[in-house]
Short mmCIF file of N, CA, C and O in Angstrom, two decimals:
data_model
loop_
_atom_site.label_atom_id
_atom_site.label_comp_id
_atom_site.label_asym_id
_atom_site.label_seq_id
_atom_site.Cartn_x
_atom_site.Cartn_y
_atom_site.Cartn_z
N UNK A 1 28.32 -29.61 76.60
CA UNK A 1 27.77 -28.05 76.19
C UNK A 1 29.37 -27.78 75.60
O UNK A 1 30.35 -27.77 76.32
N UNK A 2 29.45 -27.21 74.46
CA UNK A 2 30.68 -26.72 73.79
C UNK A 2 30.98 -25.39 74.87
O UNK A 2 30.29 -24.52 74.99
N UNK A 3 32.29 -25.14 75.15
CA UNK A 3 32.70 -23.73 76.22
C UNK A 3 32.21 -22.71 75.51
O UNK A 3 32.67 -22.62 74.14
N UNK A 4 31.55 -22.03 75.93
CA UNK A 4 31.25 -20.51 75.15
C UNK A 4 29.77 -20.84 74.71
O UNK A 4 29.12 -19.75 74.22
N UNK A 5 29.34 -21.88 74.45
CA UNK A 5 27.97 -21.97 73.82
C UNK A 5 26.92 -22.14 74.98
O UNK A 5 26.87 -22.75 76.28
N UNK A 6 25.79 -21.20 74.59
CA UNK A 6 24.60 -21.48 75.58
C UNK A 6 23.87 -22.59 75.45
O UNK A 6 23.83 -23.43 74.61
N UNK A 7 23.23 -23.03 76.67
CA UNK A 7 22.53 -24.46 76.66
C UNK A 7 21.35 -24.14 75.95
O UNK A 7 21.02 -25.22 75.21
N UNK A 8 20.76 -23.10 75.85
CA UNK A 8 19.51 -22.64 74.93
C UNK A 8 19.83 -21.36 74.28
O UNK A 8 20.22 -20.36 74.79
N UNK A 9 19.88 -21.38 72.89
CA UNK A 9 19.89 -20.31 72.23
C UNK A 9 18.94 -19.20 72.48
O UNK A 9 17.88 -19.33 73.01
N UNK A 10 19.20 -18.07 72.20
CA UNK A 10 18.50 -16.74 72.48
C UNK A 10 17.89 -16.20 70.93
O UNK A 10 18.79 -15.72 70.22
N UNK A 11 16.70 -16.28 70.85
CA UNK A 11 16.21 -15.76 69.40
C UNK A 11 15.25 -14.40 69.96
O UNK A 11 14.65 -14.39 71.00
N UNK A 12 15.59 -13.56 69.16
CA UNK A 12 14.84 -12.30 69.18
C UNK A 12 14.32 -11.66 68.14
O UNK A 12 14.95 -11.94 66.96
N UNK A 13 13.24 -10.88 68.05
CA UNK A 13 12.75 -10.15 66.77
C UNK A 13 13.54 -8.93 66.69
O UNK A 13 13.81 -7.93 67.52
N UNK A 14 13.80 -8.41 65.26
CA UNK A 14 14.44 -7.35 64.98
C UNK A 14 13.39 -6.57 64.43
O UNK A 14 13.14 -5.06 64.48
N UNK A 15 12.29 -7.16 63.60
CA UNK A 15 11.21 -6.56 63.31
C UNK A 15 10.03 -7.31 63.08
O UNK A 15 10.40 -8.33 63.57
N UNK A 16 9.05 -7.28 62.45
CA UNK A 16 8.07 -8.08 62.15
C UNK A 16 8.29 -9.29 61.23
O UNK A 16 7.67 -10.42 61.44
N UNK A 17 9.35 -9.11 60.43
CA UNK A 17 9.65 -10.18 59.76
C UNK A 17 11.19 -10.87 60.00
O UNK A 17 11.25 -11.76 59.22
N UNK A 18 11.77 -10.35 60.76
CA UNK A 18 13.19 -10.89 60.90
C UNK A 18 13.73 -10.99 62.34
O UNK A 18 13.33 -10.14 63.09
N UNK A 19 14.50 -11.94 62.69
CA UNK A 19 14.90 -12.53 64.09
C UNK A 19 16.27 -12.59 63.78
O UNK A 19 17.06 -12.88 62.81
N UNK A 20 17.18 -12.93 65.07
CA UNK A 20 18.35 -13.46 65.23
C UNK A 20 18.25 -14.44 66.16
O UNK A 20 17.50 -14.30 67.15
N UNK A 21 19.09 -15.39 65.80
CA UNK A 21 19.48 -16.52 67.13
C UNK A 21 20.93 -16.34 67.10
O UNK A 21 21.72 -16.27 66.69
N UNK A 22 21.36 -16.15 68.58
CA UNK A 22 22.62 -16.11 69.19
C UNK A 22 22.58 -17.42 70.04
O UNK A 22 22.04 -17.74 70.88
N UNK A 23 23.67 -18.22 69.44
CA UNK A 23 24.08 -19.50 70.20
C UNK A 23 25.11 -19.40 71.34
O UNK A 23 25.25 -20.51 71.97
N UNK A 24 25.81 -18.40 71.63
CA UNK A 24 26.88 -18.34 72.42
C UNK A 24 27.41 -17.24 72.80
O UNK A 24 27.17 -16.07 72.27
N UNK A 25 28.61 -17.08 73.72
CA UNK A 25 29.13 -15.96 74.26
C UNK A 25 29.71 -14.98 72.74
O UNK A 25 29.53 -13.68 72.77
N UNK A 26 30.38 -15.63 72.05
CA UNK A 26 31.10 -14.47 71.08
C UNK A 26 30.27 -14.10 70.40
O UNK A 26 30.29 -13.14 69.86
N UNK A 27 29.11 -14.69 69.82
CA UNK A 27 28.17 -14.16 68.96
C UNK A 27 27.24 -13.07 69.86
O UNK A 27 27.06 -11.85 69.13
N UNK A 28 27.16 -13.21 71.08
CA UNK A 28 26.38 -12.13 71.85
C UNK A 28 27.27 -11.08 72.15
O UNK A 28 26.84 -9.90 71.73
N UNK A 29 28.42 -11.19 72.25
CA UNK A 29 29.66 -10.34 72.17
C UNK A 29 29.85 -9.53 70.86
O UNK A 29 29.51 -8.08 70.82
N UNK A 30 29.83 -10.15 69.48
CA UNK A 30 29.80 -9.42 68.44
C UNK A 30 28.41 -8.69 68.12
O UNK A 30 28.29 -7.61 67.61
N UNK A 31 27.24 -9.29 68.52
CA UNK A 31 26.13 -8.33 68.45
C UNK A 31 26.08 -7.37 68.99
O UNK A 31 25.82 -6.08 68.31
N UNK A 32 26.57 -7.25 70.35
CA UNK A 32 26.44 -6.04 70.89
C UNK A 32 27.42 -4.99 70.76
O UNK A 32 27.01 -3.84 70.84
N UNK A 33 28.66 -5.44 70.25
CA UNK A 33 29.55 -4.51 69.61
C UNK A 33 29.13 -3.91 68.24
O UNK A 33 29.71 -2.73 68.15
N UNK A 34 28.43 -4.77 67.20
CA UNK A 34 28.32 -4.14 65.98
C UNK A 34 26.89 -3.91 65.62
O UNK A 34 26.90 -3.30 64.75
N UNK A 35 26.19 -4.51 66.48
CA UNK A 35 24.72 -4.34 65.87
C UNK A 35 23.65 -3.63 66.77
O UNK A 35 22.43 -3.38 66.52
N UNK A 36 24.03 -3.33 68.00
CA UNK A 36 23.43 -2.64 69.14
C UNK A 36 22.82 -1.25 68.78
O UNK A 36 23.33 -0.64 67.92
N UNK A 37 21.44 -1.18 68.70
CA UNK A 37 20.87 -0.16 68.22
C UNK A 37 21.03 1.21 68.45
O UNK A 37 21.09 2.26 67.86
N UNK A 38 21.65 1.64 69.96
CA UNK A 38 22.10 2.93 70.31
C UNK A 38 22.95 2.68 71.67
O UNK A 38 23.30 1.56 71.81
N UNK A 39 23.33 3.67 72.31
CA UNK A 39 24.05 3.50 73.39
C UNK A 39 23.41 2.72 74.48
O UNK A 39 22.19 2.83 74.88
N UNK A 40 24.07 1.52 75.01
CA UNK A 40 23.68 0.85 75.82
C UNK A 40 23.28 1.32 77.41
O UNK A 40 24.02 2.10 77.57
N UNK A 41 22.46 0.86 77.97
CA UNK A 41 22.37 1.27 79.28
C UNK A 41 23.25 0.42 80.33
O UNK A 41 23.98 -0.38 79.91
N UNK A 42 22.62 0.38 81.51
CA UNK A 42 23.53 -0.44 82.73
C UNK A 42 23.40 -1.73 82.26
O UNK A 42 24.47 -2.54 82.64
N UNK A 43 22.44 -2.42 81.95
CA UNK A 43 22.14 -3.99 81.68
C UNK A 43 23.03 -4.38 80.32
O UNK A 43 23.76 -5.23 80.48
N UNK A 44 23.20 -3.37 79.40
CA UNK A 44 24.05 -3.63 78.36
C UNK A 44 25.53 -3.63 78.70
O UNK A 44 26.38 -4.66 78.42
N UNK A 45 25.83 -2.70 79.60
CA UNK A 45 27.37 -2.78 80.15
C UNK A 45 27.65 -3.89 81.14
O UNK A 45 28.84 -4.47 80.94
N UNK A 46 26.57 -4.26 81.74
CA UNK A 46 26.92 -5.68 82.60
C UNK A 46 27.01 -6.78 81.60
O UNK A 46 27.90 -7.57 81.86
N UNK A 47 26.23 -6.88 80.79
CA UNK A 47 26.36 -7.86 79.79
C UNK A 47 27.75 -7.99 79.04
O UNK A 47 28.17 -9.14 79.05
N UNK A 48 28.17 -7.02 78.54
CA UNK A 48 29.54 -6.72 77.85
C UNK A 48 30.46 -7.38 78.93
O UNK A 48 31.24 -8.43 78.59
N UNK A 49 30.56 -7.15 80.15
CA UNK A 49 31.50 -7.35 81.26
C UNK A 49 31.31 -8.83 81.48
O UNK A 49 32.43 -9.68 81.45
N UNK A 50 30.03 -9.28 81.58
CA UNK A 50 29.80 -10.87 82.00
C UNK A 50 30.23 -11.52 80.88
O UNK A 50 30.84 -12.86 80.84
N UNK A 51 30.01 -11.15 79.52
CA UNK A 51 30.34 -12.03 78.15
C UNK A 51 31.71 -12.03 78.14
O UNK A 51 32.62 -13.09 77.86
N UNK A 52 32.48 -10.91 78.48
CA UNK A 52 33.94 -10.76 78.43
C UNK A 52 34.71 -11.93 79.09
O UNK A 52 35.65 -12.41 79.03
N UNK A 53 34.12 -11.74 80.46
CA UNK A 53 34.46 -12.77 81.59
C UNK A 53 34.35 -13.98 81.24
O UNK A 53 35.26 -15.02 81.54
N UNK A 54 33.32 -14.30 80.59
CA UNK A 54 33.04 -15.70 80.17
C UNK A 54 33.80 -15.97 79.09
O UNK A 54 34.34 -17.44 78.88
N UNK A 55 34.42 -15.31 78.07
CA UNK A 55 35.39 -15.57 77.31
C UNK A 55 36.61 -16.11 77.97
O UNK A 55 37.33 -17.00 77.32
N UNK A 56 37.28 -15.53 79.10
CA UNK A 56 38.16 -15.99 79.96
C UNK A 56 37.84 -17.14 80.83
O UNK A 56 38.84 -17.29 81.79
N UNK A 57 36.61 -17.68 80.98
CA UNK A 57 36.28 -18.63 81.68
C UNK A 57 36.26 -18.16 83.31
O UNK A 57 36.53 -18.79 84.21
N UNK A 58 35.96 -16.84 83.44
CA UNK A 58 35.79 -16.25 84.71
C UNK A 58 34.22 -16.16 85.15
O UNK A 58 34.03 -15.99 86.35
N UNK A 59 33.56 -16.59 83.99
CA UNK A 59 32.03 -16.53 84.30
C UNK A 59 31.36 -17.64 83.44
O UNK A 59 32.27 -18.08 82.45
N UNK A 60 30.18 -18.16 83.74
CA UNK A 60 29.69 -19.23 82.70
C UNK A 60 29.17 -18.60 81.37
O UNK A 60 28.70 -17.54 81.59
N UNK A 61 29.14 -19.39 80.50
CA UNK A 61 28.32 -19.25 79.35
C UNK A 61 26.61 -18.82 79.71
O UNK A 61 26.29 -17.92 79.44
N UNK A 62 26.33 -19.51 80.76
CA UNK A 62 24.87 -19.48 81.04
C UNK A 62 24.69 -17.96 81.94
O UNK A 62 23.73 -17.42 81.60
N UNK A 63 25.68 -17.59 82.84
CA UNK A 63 25.63 -16.33 83.32
C UNK A 63 25.66 -15.12 82.12
O UNK A 63 25.05 -14.17 82.23
N UNK A 64 26.32 -15.32 81.27
CA UNK A 64 26.53 -14.47 80.04
C UNK A 64 25.27 -14.25 79.20
O UNK A 64 24.70 -13.40 78.87
N UNK A 65 24.52 -15.57 79.16
CA UNK A 65 23.42 -15.59 78.55
C UNK A 65 22.22 -14.95 79.16
O UNK A 65 21.65 -14.07 78.75
N UNK A 66 22.18 -15.09 80.64
CA UNK A 66 21.18 -14.24 81.37
C UNK A 66 21.24 -12.67 81.35
O UNK A 66 20.32 -12.03 81.16
N UNK A 67 22.55 -12.27 81.22
CA UNK A 67 22.89 -11.12 81.27
C UNK A 67 22.57 -10.29 80.02
O UNK A 67 22.02 -9.29 79.87
N UNK A 68 22.86 -11.35 78.84
CA UNK A 68 22.74 -10.87 77.52
C UNK A 68 20.95 -10.70 77.16
O UNK A 68 20.59 -9.75 76.71
N UNK A 69 20.18 -11.58 77.78
CA UNK A 69 18.92 -11.42 77.43
C UNK A 69 18.25 -10.33 78.30
O UNK A 69 17.55 -9.50 77.86
N UNK A 70 18.80 -10.01 79.59
CA UNK A 70 18.49 -8.94 80.15
C UNK A 70 18.65 -7.49 79.30
O UNK A 70 17.85 -6.48 79.57
N UNK A 71 20.02 -7.64 78.85
CA UNK A 71 20.30 -6.10 78.00
C UNK A 71 19.39 -6.12 76.80
O UNK A 71 18.89 -5.04 76.49
N UNK A 72 18.99 -7.38 76.33
CA UNK A 72 18.24 -7.29 74.96
C UNK A 72 16.68 -7.02 75.67
O UNK A 72 16.16 -5.83 74.83
N UNK A 73 16.39 -7.12 76.86
CA UNK A 73 14.71 -6.70 77.00
C UNK A 73 15.23 -5.19 77.60
O UNK A 73 14.28 -4.27 77.22
N UNK A 74 16.06 -4.82 78.18
CA UNK A 74 16.34 -3.28 78.43
C UNK A 74 16.37 -2.34 77.16
O UNK A 74 15.78 -1.33 77.01
N UNK A 75 16.92 -3.23 76.01
CA UNK A 75 17.02 -2.28 74.64
C UNK A 75 15.47 -2.20 74.10
O UNK A 75 15.70 -1.56 72.95
N UNK A 76 14.67 -3.07 74.39
CA UNK A 76 13.47 -3.12 73.87
C UNK A 76 13.37 -4.44 72.85
O UNK A 76 12.25 -4.25 72.12
N UNK A 77 14.31 -5.14 72.93
CA UNK A 77 14.05 -6.27 71.86
C UNK A 77 13.10 -7.26 72.39
O UNK A 77 13.01 -7.32 73.55
N UNK A 78 12.17 -8.01 71.49
CA UNK A 78 11.28 -8.82 71.91
C UNK A 78 11.66 -10.18 71.82
O UNK A 78 12.22 -10.72 70.82
N UNK A 79 11.87 -11.09 73.03
CA UNK A 79 12.73 -12.38 73.10
C UNK A 79 11.55 -13.28 72.62
O UNK A 79 10.28 -13.44 72.89
N UNK A 80 12.31 -14.23 71.86
CA UNK A 80 11.15 -15.46 71.38
C UNK A 80 11.25 -16.60 71.87
O UNK A 80 12.42 -17.24 72.11
N UNK A 81 10.45 -17.36 72.71
CA UNK A 81 10.40 -18.52 73.49
C UNK A 81 10.17 -19.54 72.53
O UNK A 81 10.97 -20.59 72.85
N UNK A 82 9.50 -19.74 71.60
CA UNK A 82 9.15 -20.74 70.63
C UNK A 82 8.33 -20.41 69.37
O UNK A 82 7.92 -19.32 69.05
N UNK A 83 7.98 -21.34 68.50
CA UNK A 83 7.54 -20.86 67.24
C UNK A 83 6.45 -20.28 67.09
O UNK A 83 6.15 -19.09 66.78
N UNK A 84 5.47 -20.64 68.14
CA UNK A 84 4.31 -19.85 68.24
C UNK A 84 4.18 -18.64 68.69
O UNK A 84 3.64 -17.72 68.59
N UNK A 85 5.17 -18.58 69.53
CA UNK A 85 5.17 -16.95 70.19
C UNK A 85 5.95 -16.37 69.25
O UNK A 85 5.69 -15.12 69.24
N UNK A 86 6.72 -16.63 68.10
CA UNK A 86 7.58 -15.84 67.31
C UNK A 86 6.38 -15.24 66.41
O UNK A 86 6.63 -14.01 66.22
N UNK A 87 5.41 -15.86 66.13
CA UNK A 87 4.17 -15.47 65.19
C UNK A 87 3.43 -14.29 66.03
O UNK A 87 3.18 -13.43 65.37
N UNK A 88 3.05 -14.74 67.08
CA UNK A 88 2.48 -13.71 67.88
C UNK A 88 3.19 -12.51 68.13
O UNK A 88 2.74 -11.42 67.74
N UNK A 89 4.35 -12.55 68.40
CA UNK A 89 5.31 -11.40 68.69
C UNK A 89 5.29 -10.69 67.13
O UNK A 89 5.49 -9.26 67.24
N UNK A 90 5.70 -11.31 66.20
CA UNK A 90 5.79 -10.70 64.92
C UNK A 90 4.71 -9.91 64.49
O UNK A 90 4.92 -8.56 64.00
N UNK A 91 3.28 -10.43 65.05
CA UNK A 91 2.13 -9.51 64.46
C UNK A 91 1.98 -8.31 65.40
O UNK A 91 2.05 -7.11 65.06
N UNK A 92 2.53 -8.32 66.70
CA UNK A 92 2.49 -7.10 67.69
C UNK A 92 3.63 -6.26 67.29
O UNK A 92 3.59 -5.10 67.22
N UNK A 93 4.76 -6.76 66.84
CA UNK A 93 6.14 -5.97 66.68
C UNK A 93 5.67 -5.36 65.23
O UNK A 93 6.32 -4.28 65.02
N UNK A 94 4.87 -5.74 64.34
CA UNK A 94 4.60 -5.04 63.09
C UNK A 94 4.28 -3.47 63.38
O UNK A 94 4.72 -2.70 62.55
N UNK A 95 3.80 -3.35 64.38
CA UNK A 95 3.22 -1.76 64.52
C UNK A 95 4.34 -1.06 65.39
O UNK A 95 3.90 0.27 65.49
N UNK A 96 5.35 -1.73 65.70
CA UNK A 96 6.45 -0.94 66.35
C UNK A 96 7.49 -0.05 65.63
O UNK A 96 8.08 0.85 65.94
N UNK A 97 7.76 -0.99 64.19
CA UNK A 97 8.40 0.09 63.23
C UNK A 97 9.86 -0.08 63.44
O UNK A 97 10.52 0.72 62.86
N UNK A 98 10.71 -1.18 63.95
CA UNK A 98 12.01 -1.21 63.88
C UNK A 98 12.63 -1.68 62.65
O UNK A 98 11.70 -2.48 61.67
N UNK A 99 13.83 -1.91 62.23
CA UNK A 99 14.25 -2.48 60.98
C UNK A 99 15.34 -3.49 60.42
O UNK A 99 15.29 -4.27 59.68
N UNK A 100 16.44 -3.51 61.42
CA UNK A 100 17.72 -4.22 60.71
C UNK A 100 17.21 -5.67 60.58
O UNK A 100 16.23 -6.15 61.06
N UNK A 101 17.77 -6.29 59.41
CA UNK A 101 17.47 -7.77 59.10
C UNK A 101 18.43 -8.89 59.16
O UNK A 101 19.57 -8.46 59.33
N UNK A 102 17.93 -9.84 59.72
CA UNK A 102 18.55 -11.14 59.47
C UNK A 102 18.11 -12.28 59.30
O UNK A 102 17.87 -12.85 58.02
N UNK A 103 17.69 -13.13 60.05
CA UNK A 103 16.86 -14.45 59.54
C UNK A 103 15.32 -14.13 59.37
O UNK A 103 14.77 -13.05 59.94
N UNK A 104 14.78 -14.76 58.52
CA UNK A 104 13.43 -14.49 58.14
C UNK A 104 12.44 -15.40 58.80
O UNK A 104 12.76 -16.56 59.12
N UNK A 105 11.40 -15.05 59.29
CA UNK A 105 10.31 -15.73 59.82
C UNK A 105 9.83 -16.92 58.80
O UNK A 105 9.51 -17.87 59.39
N UNK A 106 9.85 -16.56 57.62
CA UNK A 106 9.44 -17.45 56.81
C UNK A 106 10.23 -18.84 56.94
O UNK A 106 9.92 -19.94 56.63
N UNK A 107 11.62 -18.48 57.20
CA UNK A 107 12.50 -19.66 57.22
C UNK A 107 12.31 -20.44 58.55
O UNK A 107 12.73 -21.64 58.42
N UNK A 108 11.31 -20.06 59.11
CA UNK A 108 11.17 -20.93 60.53
C UNK A 108 10.18 -21.72 60.56
O UNK A 108 9.73 -22.43 61.29
N UNK A 109 9.33 -21.63 59.29
CA UNK A 109 8.23 -22.45 59.07
C UNK A 109 8.38 -23.88 58.88
O UNK A 109 9.53 -24.33 58.39
#
């Protein structure tokens, strides 16, 4: 595993048609700093801290991944486990009405 890369990427829905895949600590930090939907809560602050420490090798990339996933959940993002789960969540998410865009669900087929 490359330093700073997650053992398993984190995929989450932004809306019914778009998702993001985060593969490492630097990407997680960038997302939290530039695309977070609003002020973060306690888990957001914790994830920022753990990711910053992981960049300095004071914490592991996997500790940063777990903290990032917790912060995503706290913020209401829907985490995607696999392809089938993606489509199930997309159907459910369509009724929630969030919007920013990145990857397309069509590209995952």
